[in-house]
Short mmCIF file of C-alpha atoms in Angstrom, two decimals:
data_model
loop_
_atom_site.label_atom_id
_atom_site.label_comp_id
_atom_site.label_asym_id
_atom_site.label_seq_id
_atom_site.Cartn_x
_atom_site.Cartn_y
_atom_site.Cartn_z
CA MET R 294 94.94 21.32 -73.59
CA GLN R 295 93.04 20.78 -70.31
CA ARG R 296 93.55 23.27 -67.49
CA SER R 297 92.93 23.01 -63.75
CA ASP R 298 92.05 26.70 -63.30
CA SER R 299 88.92 28.56 -64.42
CA ARG R 300 90.45 29.69 -67.68
CA LYS R 301 89.47 27.22 -70.40
CA SER R 302 90.15 26.70 -74.07
CA ILE R 303 86.97 27.15 -76.09
CA ALA R 304 86.52 26.21 -79.74
CA ILE R 305 83.82 28.01 -81.72
CA ILE R 306 82.63 26.49 -84.98
CA GLY R 307 81.65 29.20 -87.44
CA ALA R 308 82.29 32.94 -87.65
CA GLY R 309 78.79 34.09 -88.45
CA ILE R 310 77.12 36.79 -86.35
CA SER R 311 76.35 34.46 -83.43
CA GLY R 312 79.84 32.95 -83.56
CA LEU R 313 81.46 36.40 -83.53
CA SER R 314 79.28 37.41 -80.61
CA ALA R 315 80.04 34.24 -78.64
CA ALA R 316 83.76 34.63 -79.36
CA ALA R 317 83.83 38.21 -78.10
CA TYR R 318 81.97 37.45 -74.87
CA ALA R 319 83.81 34.20 -74.12
CA ALA R 320 87.19 35.84 -74.67
CA ARG R 321 86.16 38.81 -72.54
CA ASP R 322 85.40 36.34 -69.74
CA GLY R 323 89.06 35.37 -69.76
CA HIS R 324 89.00 32.16 -71.76
CA THR R 325 91.25 31.20 -74.66
CA VAL R 326 89.00 31.25 -77.70
CA TYR R 327 89.64 29.75 -81.13
CA VAL R 328 87.17 30.27 -83.98
CA PHE R 329 87.17 27.92 -86.97
CA GLU R 330 85.39 29.11 -90.13
CA LYS R 331 84.98 27.02 -93.30
CA ASN R 332 84.85 30.10 -95.55
CA GLN R 333 87.67 32.55 -96.13
CA THR R 334 86.08 35.55 -94.37
CA PRO R 335 83.93 36.09 -91.26
CA GLY R 336 80.25 36.95 -91.33
CA GLY R 337 78.46 33.78 -92.43
CA ARG R 338 75.33 34.85 -94.29
CA ALA R 339 76.40 38.46 -93.69
CA ARG R 340 79.55 38.16 -95.79
CA GLN R 341 80.48 40.65 -98.50
CA PHE R 342 82.25 40.43 -101.85
CA SER R 343 83.68 42.94 -104.32
CA THR R 344 83.98 42.69 -108.09
CA ASN R 345 86.80 43.63 -110.44
CA ASN R 346 84.62 46.32 -112.01
CA GLY R 347 83.93 48.30 -108.85
CA TYR R 348 80.89 46.83 -107.09
CA THR R 349 80.66 45.82 -103.44
CA PHE R 350 77.80 43.52 -102.46
CA ASP R 351 76.52 42.57 -99.02
CA MET R 352 75.56 38.94 -99.48
CA GLY R 353 72.76 38.68 -96.95
CA PRO R 354 71.33 41.01 -94.26
CA SER R 355 70.50 44.51 -95.45
CA TRP R 356 67.90 45.79 -92.93
CA TYR R 357 69.62 47.49 -90.01
CA TRP R 358 66.79 47.34 -87.46
CA MET R 359 66.73 47.20 -83.64
CA PRO R 360 69.75 49.51 -83.41
CA ASP R 361 69.59 49.48 -79.61
CA VAL R 362 70.33 45.74 -79.50
CA ILE R 363 73.37 46.26 -81.70
CA GLU R 364 74.46 49.26 -79.63
CA GLN R 365 74.26 47.14 -76.47
CA PHE R 366 76.77 44.69 -77.94
CA PHE R 367 79.27 47.51 -78.45
CA ALA R 368 78.51 48.99 -75.03
CA ASP R 369 79.38 45.64 -73.44
CA PHE R 370 82.89 46.21 -74.79
CA ASN R 371 83.09 49.90 -73.84
CA CYS R 372 82.68 51.23 -77.35
CA SER R 373 79.93 52.21 -79.78
CA PRO R 374 79.02 51.61 -83.44
CA ALA R 375 80.28 55.14 -84.20
CA ASP R 376 83.80 53.96 -83.31
CA TYR R 377 83.65 51.62 -86.31
CA TYR R 378 81.19 52.95 -88.89
CA HIS R 379 78.83 55.79 -89.76
CA LEU R 380 75.10 55.08 -89.56
CA VAL R 381 72.64 56.87 -91.82
CA SER R 382 68.91 57.02 -91.10
CA LEU R 383 67.01 56.20 -94.29
CA ASN R 384 64.20 58.50 -95.45
CA PRO R 385 61.96 57.04 -96.63
CA GLN R 386 62.63 53.93 -94.62
CA PHE R 387 61.35 51.84 -97.52
CA GLU R 388 58.77 51.81 -100.30
CA MET R 389 56.11 49.15 -100.85
CA VAL R 390 54.79 48.65 -104.37
CA PHE R 391 51.18 47.51 -104.80
CA ALA R 392 49.16 46.77 -107.93
CA ASP R 393 47.44 50.16 -107.65
CA GLY R 394 50.33 52.34 -106.52
CA SER R 395 53.13 52.67 -103.99
CA VAL R 396 53.42 53.67 -100.33
CA SER R 397 56.63 55.03 -98.78
CA ILE R 398 57.21 54.84 -95.03
CA PRO R 399 58.72 58.15 -93.88
CA GLU R 400 61.48 58.47 -91.32
CA ASN R 401 59.45 60.90 -89.20
CA TYR R 402 56.79 59.28 -87.02
CA LEU R 403 54.33 62.20 -87.28
CA GLU R 404 54.53 61.95 -91.06
CA MET R 405 53.91 58.21 -90.75
CA LYS R 406 50.78 58.91 -88.71
CA ALA R 407 49.58 61.34 -91.36
CA LEU R 408 50.15 58.70 -94.05
CA PHE R 409 48.08 56.15 -92.14
CA GLU R 410 45.31 58.68 -91.57
CA ALA R 411 45.24 59.58 -95.27
CA LEU R 412 44.70 55.93 -96.18
CA GLU R 413 42.11 55.16 -93.50
CA GLU R 414 40.18 57.51 -91.24
CA GLY R 415 41.24 57.06 -87.63
CA ALA R 416 44.26 54.95 -88.55
CA GLY R 417 46.70 57.62 -87.34
CA TYR R 418 45.21 57.50 -83.84
CA ARG R 419 45.16 53.69 -83.92
CA LEU R 420 48.81 53.65 -85.03
CA ASP R 421 49.66 55.37 -81.72
CA ALA R 422 47.84 52.63 -79.81
CA PHE R 423 49.46 49.88 -81.90
CA MET R 424 52.95 51.29 -81.42
CA LYS R 425 52.44 51.86 -77.69
CA SER R 426 51.57 48.18 -77.31
CA ALA R 427 54.40 47.18 -79.69
CA GLN R 428 56.86 49.23 -77.64
CA TYR R 429 55.80 47.42 -74.47
CA LYS R 430 56.23 44.04 -76.20
CA TYR R 431 59.61 45.16 -77.51
CA GLU R 432 60.87 46.28 -74.11
CA VAL R 433 59.67 43.16 -72.33
CA GLY R 434 60.44 40.82 -75.23
CA MET R 435 63.90 42.07 -76.14
CA MET R 436 65.05 42.86 -72.61
CA ASP R 437 63.53 39.93 -70.69
CA PHE R 438 61.97 37.31 -72.96
CA VAL R 439 64.68 36.68 -75.57
CA THR R 440 67.65 36.84 -73.22
CA LYS R 441 66.83 33.53 -71.50
CA PRO R 442 68.74 30.31 -72.28
CA CYS R 443 65.33 28.57 -72.40
CA TYR R 444 66.13 25.35 -70.59
CA SER R 445 62.77 25.49 -68.77
CA TRP R 446 59.53 27.50 -68.72
CA LEU R 447 60.38 28.32 -65.10
CA GLU R 448 62.85 30.90 -66.43
CA PHE R 449 59.83 32.98 -67.45
CA ALA R 450 58.21 32.82 -64.02
CA SER R 451 59.41 36.28 -63.01
CA LEU R 452 56.76 38.61 -61.66
CA LYS R 453 57.29 41.06 -64.52
CA ILE R 454 56.87 38.45 -67.25
CA LEU R 455 53.87 36.84 -65.53
CA LYS R 456 52.20 40.23 -65.23
CA SER R 457 53.00 40.87 -68.88
CA ALA R 458 51.65 37.57 -70.22
CA PHE R 459 48.29 38.99 -71.30
CA GLU R 460 49.74 42.15 -72.82
CA LEU R 461 52.32 40.14 -74.78
CA ASP R 462 49.48 38.53 -76.80
CA LEU R 463 51.27 35.19 -77.02
CA LEU R 464 48.11 33.30 -77.97
CA THR R 465 46.78 35.75 -80.56
CA ASN R 466 47.87 35.35 -84.18
CA TYR R 467 49.50 38.33 -85.81
CA ARG R 468 47.03 38.70 -88.67
CA SER R 469 43.93 38.99 -86.49
CA TYR R 470 45.85 41.29 -84.15
CA VAL R 471 46.74 43.73 -86.94
CA ARG R 472 43.13 43.77 -88.11
CA ARG R 473 41.99 44.97 -84.72
CA TYR R 474 43.67 48.25 -85.62
CA PHE R 475 43.64 48.56 -89.42
CA LYS R 476 41.36 47.54 -92.28
CA HIS R 477 42.90 49.15 -95.37
CA PRO R 478 44.75 46.43 -97.32
CA LYS R 479 47.83 48.61 -97.80
CA LEU R 480 48.07 49.29 -94.09
CA THR R 481 47.60 45.65 -93.13
CA ALA R 482 50.30 44.71 -95.66
CA LEU R 483 52.64 47.36 -94.24
CA MET R 484 52.14 46.08 -90.71
CA GLU R 485 52.39 42.40 -91.66
CA PHE R 486 55.51 42.75 -93.79
CA PRO R 487 58.13 42.68 -90.95
CA VAL R 488 57.04 39.24 -89.69
CA ILE R 489 57.85 37.69 -93.07
CA PHE R 490 61.45 37.75 -91.79
CA LEU R 491 60.30 35.43 -88.99
CA GLY R 492 59.52 32.73 -91.49
CA ALA R 493 55.80 32.01 -91.47
CA SER R 494 52.44 33.36 -92.49
CA PRO R 495 51.10 36.20 -90.33
CA LYS R 496 48.29 33.76 -89.53
CA ASN R 497 50.79 31.52 -87.69
CA ILE R 498 52.99 34.09 -85.95
CA PRO R 499 52.17 35.19 -82.36
CA ALA R 500 51.04 38.81 -82.00
CA LEU R 501 54.00 39.25 -79.64
CA TYR R 502 56.04 39.96 -82.76
CA SER R 503 54.39 43.30 -83.33
CA LEU R 504 57.57 44.23 -81.46
CA MET R 505 59.19 44.02 -84.93
CA ASN R 506 57.14 47.03 -86.04
CA TYR R 507 58.44 49.05 -83.14
CA GLY R 508 62.02 47.81 -83.62
CA GLY R 509 61.82 48.83 -87.28
CA TYR R 510 59.35 51.61 -87.96
CA ALA R 511 59.59 53.47 -84.64
CA LEU R 512 63.34 53.03 -84.03
CA GLY R 513 64.08 53.66 -87.69
CA THR R 514 65.69 51.91 -90.63
CA TRP R 515 69.42 52.54 -90.81
CA TYR R 516 72.33 51.89 -93.14
CA PRO R 517 76.01 51.59 -92.15
CA MET R 518 78.07 53.39 -94.78
CA GLY R 519 80.26 50.83 -96.52
CA GLY R 520 77.57 48.18 -96.18
CA PHE R 521 76.20 45.83 -93.55
CA TYR R 522 79.57 44.10 -93.51
CA GLU R 523 80.92 47.02 -91.49
CA LEU R 524 79.11 45.48 -88.52
CA VAL R 525 80.80 42.13 -89.19
CA LYS R 526 84.23 43.76 -89.39
CA ALA R 527 83.58 45.62 -86.16
CA MET R 528 82.47 42.47 -84.31
CA HIS R 529 85.48 40.57 -85.67
CA HIS R 530 87.81 43.31 -84.47
CA ILE R 531 86.20 43.42 -81.02
CA ALA R 532 86.48 39.63 -80.65
CA GLU R 533 90.15 39.72 -81.66
CA LYS R 534 90.76 42.62 -79.28
CA GLN R 535 89.42 40.43 -76.46
CA GLY R 536 91.93 37.76 -77.48
CA ALA R 537 89.91 35.45 -79.73
CA GLN R 538 91.93 33.80 -82.51
CA PHE R 539 90.39 33.14 -85.94
CA TYR R 540 91.21 30.43 -88.47
CA PHE R 541 89.60 30.69 -91.91
CA ASN R 542 89.32 28.04 -94.63
CA SER R 543 89.14 25.67 -91.65
CA PRO R 544 86.07 23.43 -91.79
CA VAL R 545 85.45 21.28 -88.73
CA GLU R 546 85.12 17.69 -89.96
CA LYS R 547 84.42 15.72 -86.79
CA LEU R 548 84.00 15.99 -83.03
CA ASN R 549 85.58 13.14 -81.03
CA ILE R 550 83.80 11.93 -77.91
CA LYS R 551 85.14 10.44 -74.67
CA ASP R 552 83.63 10.19 -71.17
CA GLU R 553 80.48 12.11 -72.16
CA LYS R 554 82.50 15.03 -73.46
CA VAL R 555 83.87 16.36 -76.71
CA TYR R 556 87.57 15.92 -76.12
CA SER R 557 88.90 16.90 -79.54
CA MET R 558 87.89 18.02 -83.02
CA GLU R 559 89.29 17.41 -86.46
CA VAL R 560 90.02 20.45 -88.62
CA ASN R 561 91.58 20.07 -92.06
CA GLY R 562 92.74 16.60 -91.05
CA LYS R 563 94.37 17.70 -87.78
CA GLU R 564 93.18 16.72 -84.31
CA LEU R 565 92.86 19.66 -81.92
CA PHE R 566 91.99 19.55 -78.20
CA PHE R 567 89.68 21.91 -76.29
CA ASP R 568 87.84 22.12 -72.99
CA MET R 569 84.57 23.42 -74.44
CA VAL R 570 82.93 23.63 -77.88
CA ILE R 571 80.33 26.12 -79.10
CA SER R 572 78.87 25.43 -82.52
CA SER R 573 77.61 28.45 -84.43
CA SER R 574 77.22 26.47 -87.63
CA ASP R 575 73.85 25.15 -88.81
CA TYR R 576 72.46 23.19 -85.85
CA HIS R 577 71.48 20.15 -87.91
CA HIS R 578 74.91 20.06 -89.54
CA SER R 579 76.63 20.47 -86.16
CA GLU R 580 74.94 17.32 -84.94
CA THR R 581 76.20 15.33 -87.92
CA LEU R 582 79.71 15.91 -86.55
CA ILE R 583 79.00 13.60 -83.60
CA PRO R 584 77.77 9.98 -83.43
CA GLU R 585 74.00 9.61 -83.73
CA ARG R 586 73.51 8.43 -80.12
CA TYR R 587 74.86 11.76 -78.83
CA ARG R 588 72.64 13.98 -80.98
CA ASN R 589 69.86 16.01 -79.45
CA TYR R 590 67.47 15.50 -82.36
CA SER R 591 66.68 12.90 -85.01
CA GLU R 592 66.23 13.40 -88.73
CA LYS R 593 62.50 12.94 -88.15
CA TYR R 594 62.55 15.85 -85.72
CA TRP R 595 64.15 18.18 -88.24
CA SER R 596 61.89 17.10 -91.10
CA GLY R 597 58.87 17.91 -88.92
CA LYS R 598 59.97 21.47 -88.13
CA THR R 599 58.65 24.59 -89.88
CA PHE R 600 61.59 26.41 -91.39
CA ALA R 601 61.73 30.00 -92.49
CA PRO R 602 62.14 30.32 -96.26
CA SER R 603 65.14 29.97 -98.43
CA CYS R 604 65.45 32.52 -101.20
CA LEU R 605 66.68 33.34 -104.67
CA ILE R 606 69.13 36.26 -104.60
CA TYR R 607 70.62 38.17 -107.49
CA TYR R 608 73.56 40.56 -107.13
CA LEU R 609 73.42 42.93 -110.10
CA GLY R 610 75.57 45.77 -111.33
CA ILE R 611 73.66 48.16 -113.60
CA LYS R 612 75.55 50.59 -115.84
CA GLU R 613 73.19 53.52 -115.39
CA LYS R 614 71.32 55.24 -112.57
CA ILE R 615 67.76 54.01 -112.03
CA GLN R 616 65.24 56.73 -111.30
CA ASN R 617 62.24 56.26 -108.96
CA LEU R 618 63.89 53.47 -106.95
CA LYS R 619 64.51 53.75 -103.21
CA HIS R 620 67.18 52.13 -101.03
CA HIS R 621 64.64 49.47 -99.93
CA THR R 622 61.68 48.52 -102.14
CA LEU R 623 59.17 45.72 -101.58
CA PHE R 624 57.23 44.50 -104.61
CA PHE R 625 53.90 43.34 -103.19
CA GLU R 626 51.65 43.60 -106.25
CA PRO R 627 50.54 39.92 -106.11
CA ASP R 628 48.72 38.26 -103.22
CA LEU R 629 50.82 37.67 -100.10
CA ASP R 630 48.89 34.59 -98.99
CA GLN R 631 49.34 32.85 -102.34
CA HIS R 632 53.11 33.25 -102.17
CA VAL R 633 53.17 32.14 -98.51
CA ASP R 634 51.12 29.04 -99.35
CA GLU R 635 53.56 28.20 -102.14
CA ILE R 636 56.40 28.35 -99.61
CA TYR R 637 54.79 26.32 -96.81
CA LYS R 638 51.98 24.22 -98.32
CA THR R 639 52.58 23.37 -101.98
CA LYS R 640 56.35 24.02 -101.63
CA ARG R 641 56.97 25.10 -105.19
CA TRP R 642 58.38 28.01 -107.12
CA PRO R 643 55.84 30.86 -106.86
CA LYS R 644 53.49 31.63 -109.71
CA GLU R 645 53.37 35.36 -108.95
CA PRO R 646 56.20 36.11 -106.53
CA LEU R 647 56.68 38.87 -104.05
CA PHE R 648 60.26 40.12 -103.93
CA TYR R 649 62.52 42.73 -102.40
CA VAL R 650 65.08 45.08 -103.96
CA CYS R 651 67.90 46.78 -102.09
CA CYS R 652 69.72 49.54 -103.95
CA PRO R 653 72.43 50.69 -101.50
CA SER R 654 74.06 52.86 -104.15
CA LYS R 655 71.18 55.30 -103.59
CA THR R 656 72.75 56.02 -100.19
CA ASP R 657 76.36 54.91 -100.54
CA PRO R 658 78.29 55.92 -103.69
CA LYS R 659 81.21 53.64 -102.81
CA VAL R 660 79.33 50.38 -103.47
CA ALA R 661 79.08 50.97 -107.24
CA PRO R 662 81.05 52.78 -109.94
CA ARG R 663 80.01 56.35 -110.67
CA SER R 664 76.66 56.61 -112.52
CA HIS R 665 76.00 52.89 -111.88
CA GLU R 666 73.63 51.10 -109.50
CA ASN R 667 74.13 48.22 -107.11
CA LEU R 668 71.04 45.99 -106.92
CA PHE R 669 70.30 43.15 -104.51
CA LEU R 670 67.16 41.19 -105.46
CA LEU R 671 65.64 38.67 -103.05
CA MET R 672 62.65 36.37 -103.61
CA PRO R 673 61.50 34.00 -100.80
CA LEU R 674 61.32 30.29 -101.69
CA PRO R 675 60.52 26.95 -100.02
CA ILE R 676 63.50 25.12 -98.54
CA GLY R 677 64.73 21.99 -100.31
CA ILE R 678 63.54 23.09 -103.76
CA ASP R 679 65.50 22.45 -106.98
CA ASP R 680 67.11 25.65 -108.26
CA ASP R 681 68.63 25.13 -111.70
CA GLU R 682 70.07 28.08 -113.57
CA VAL R 683 67.30 28.21 -116.18
CA THR R 684 64.66 28.61 -113.46
CA ARG R 685 66.72 31.27 -111.70
CA GLU R 686 67.05 33.26 -114.90
CA ASN R 687 63.32 33.02 -115.59
CA TYR R 688 62.54 34.66 -112.27
CA LEU R 689 65.23 37.28 -112.77
CA SER R 690 63.48 38.26 -116.00
CA GLN R 691 60.16 38.56 -114.14
CA MET R 692 61.68 40.73 -111.42
CA LEU R 693 63.44 43.02 -113.90
CA THR R 694 60.20 43.52 -115.83
CA ARG R 695 58.40 44.64 -112.69
CA ILE R 696 61.26 46.95 -111.69
CA GLU R 697 61.08 48.51 -115.16
CA LYS R 698 57.33 49.02 -114.80
CA LYS R 699 57.76 50.67 -111.41
CA THR R 700 60.69 52.92 -112.31
CA GLY R 701 60.08 53.66 -116.00
CA THR R 702 63.50 52.22 -116.83
CA ARG R 703 63.85 50.19 -120.03
CA ASP R 704 66.02 47.26 -121.11
CA LEU R 705 67.56 46.60 -117.69
CA ALA R 706 68.82 43.18 -118.76
CA GLU R 707 70.96 44.81 -121.42
CA LYS R 708 72.48 47.22 -118.88
CA ILE R 709 73.78 44.55 -116.50
CA ASP R 710 77.58 44.61 -116.24
CA PHE R 711 77.79 42.24 -113.27
CA LYS R 712 75.49 39.35 -112.35
CA LYS R 713 75.66 36.62 -109.73
CA SER R 714 72.84 34.41 -108.48
CA TYR R 715 72.57 32.67 -105.12
CA CYS R 716 69.92 30.13 -104.15
CA VAL R 717 69.04 27.00 -102.17
CA SER R 718 71.98 24.90 -103.31
CA ASN R 719 74.41 27.72 -102.50
CA PHE R 720 73.12 27.98 -98.93
CA ILE R 721 73.76 24.25 -98.57
CA GLU R 722 77.24 24.45 -100.09
CA ASP R 723 78.46 27.56 -98.25
CA TYR R 724 76.74 27.20 -94.87
CA ASN R 725 75.74 23.52 -94.61
CA ALA R 726 72.22 24.94 -94.23
CA TYR R 727 69.53 22.32 -93.65
CA LYS R 728 67.69 21.99 -97.00
CA GLY R 729 69.12 25.36 -97.97
CA ASN R 730 67.24 27.41 -95.39
CA ALA R 731 68.20 31.08 -95.34
CA TYR R 732 66.66 32.31 -92.08
CA GLY R 733 66.52 29.38 -89.65
CA LEU R 734 63.39 28.11 -87.92
CA ALA R 735 60.11 29.97 -88.25
CA ASN R 736 59.04 31.76 -85.06
CA THR R 737 55.69 30.01 -84.79
CA LEU R 738 54.11 29.60 -81.36
CA ASN R 739 55.12 25.92 -81.11
CA GLN R 740 58.71 26.82 -82.04
CA THR R 741 59.21 29.63 -79.55
CA ALA R 742 61.49 29.84 -76.49
CA VAL R 743 61.76 26.43 -74.73
CA LEU R 744 60.20 24.79 -77.81
CA LYS R 745 63.21 25.70 -79.97
CA PRO R 746 66.24 23.38 -80.23
CA THR R 747 68.15 23.70 -76.96
CA ILE R 748 71.46 25.54 -76.76
CA ARG R 749 73.05 22.69 -74.78
CA ASN R 750 73.78 19.15 -75.87
CA LYS R 751 71.79 16.79 -73.64
CA HIS R 752 74.43 14.05 -73.64
CA LEU R 753 77.76 15.87 -73.86
CA LYS R 754 78.50 18.25 -71.02
CA ASN R 755 80.79 20.60 -72.92
CA LEU R 756 78.98 21.05 -76.27
CA PHE R 757 76.72 24.08 -76.87
CA TYR R 758 74.90 25.54 -79.87
CA THR R 759 74.16 29.09 -80.96
CA GLY R 760 72.63 30.81 -83.97
CA GLN R 761 69.37 31.10 -85.87
CA LEU R 762 68.19 27.51 -85.31
CA THR R 763 68.11 27.96 -81.54
CA VAL R 764 67.09 30.77 -79.18
CA PRO R 765 66.10 33.49 -79.66
CA GLY R 766 65.68 32.97 -83.44
CA PRO R 767 66.44 34.41 -86.89
CA GLY R 768 67.83 37.86 -87.62
CA VAL R 769 71.02 39.77 -86.86
CA PRO R 770 70.04 41.24 -83.45
CA PRO R 771 68.74 37.84 -82.21
CA ALA R 772 71.98 36.20 -83.44
CA ILE R 773 74.02 38.69 -81.41
CA ILE R 774 71.88 37.89 -78.37
CA SER R 775 72.22 34.15 -79.03
CA GLY R 776 76.00 34.37 -78.94
CA LYS R 777 75.90 36.29 -75.67
CA ILE R 778 73.48 33.78 -74.09
CA VAL R 779 75.62 30.77 -74.95
CA ALA R 780 78.87 32.44 -73.84
CA ASN R 781 77.27 33.23 -70.49
CA GLU R 782 76.03 29.65 -70.10
CA VAL R 783 79.45 28.22 -70.93
CA ASN R 784 81.05 30.54 -68.41
CA LYS R 785 78.56 29.41 -65.75
CA LEU R 786 79.31 25.77 -66.50
CA ILE R 787 83.02 26.40 -66.15
CA HIS R 788 82.61 28.03 -62.75
CA LEU R 789 79.82 25.89 -61.29
CA PRO R 790 79.22 22.17 -60.86
CA TYR R 791 77.29 20.90 -63.89
CA GLU R 792 74.35 19.68 -61.81
CA LYS R 793 73.63 23.16 -60.47
CA ILE R 794 72.77 24.67 -63.86
CA ILE R 795 70.49 21.92 -65.17
#
């Protein structure tokens, strides 16, 4: 229904992290907000499921980093994470397994410095310098850089950002930047690891993203008791408290266009009318809901983009405790560059894969039956790859063998009492993800800020986009920021003539 006052009806497509964020902010601004989600629960890639035999699995995000960004979301609604869940600081933060041994990153920064110094003389002192620079990038990047709607480079013409341009190292690649400080291969691997989440080789990521090291290592690695889904539940509750209404099992099938606007949408065969639409679903999929002439980008555009990886995930219940395994463990025995090249160049299943294991039952006894373990295995893959069950099982066998070697456990396959795999085709089916991508667009220099897909439709005045395929990029904290950015822009459009915000 159209209204003459400043209070508008806003439809949000998708209840992932960015959709929940946008819903909360838009409803707080006084608008009537309706959220339509194709799945039966909120969260998108951050959903959770439980089994009949006592396991609870977070389906996606498991690294609780950049806690200040998450805290700011709650503060915007006069509450805090502690009102909804209990956070635990992990010690060690994680363990990285190499061919010649393992390295654990301690919770305490002074202990981390001592670890670096033990591996390479002078590295403890250089870690201070690295983190001081990373902190500056984090404070400028997360507080100024990533909060822009990115319509134009002029948004970054503030005196502070211009003065910071050199120190942000936008034109230096991350790999060469790390090697200014550290030479030991274990230290360079430790410092390069966080940018893997950004979806490209460290050789192709701007050094700006050393801010990830500060947001993780310096601010700590946390775990919300009950699982990462506690954040989703909290955001859902906050959005509902602001007045947002949610409809699950409600896929949006089509957006109807009239007079350069979306005037209605079709949901489960019904036509519904709204003043504004925010799509938090996969950007490419969102554009298939409108006629081709109204789309921002062509198929050629999307096929030419560099996407972050997809992945093979296994959710495993193990009927015994596994010794010598931490909450987060990264298996980096093979060569990083070989695996990265197989993702981005040859685009094939890796010969010797790197992979990650999360064992939340080490911290949270409620996610597995007593004396059992909850394992989440993740192996990065190229997007668009075939992922038949035989291939999945082959890689599961490889990962279990390496876990056994690391922990001294035997016959893990025989001790599995729950198993579920998730891969490229599942990302397509559940999230309409372009070619099954798991993390959105890679944060390469030519896909940063204004060079990302725009949050506003260029042809339809009331259609906006949010989420990991637009600004600021992949990850839970950026998705929260993305939802806030788009809600603010929609609110501005409602209160100002359209021409004034172009």
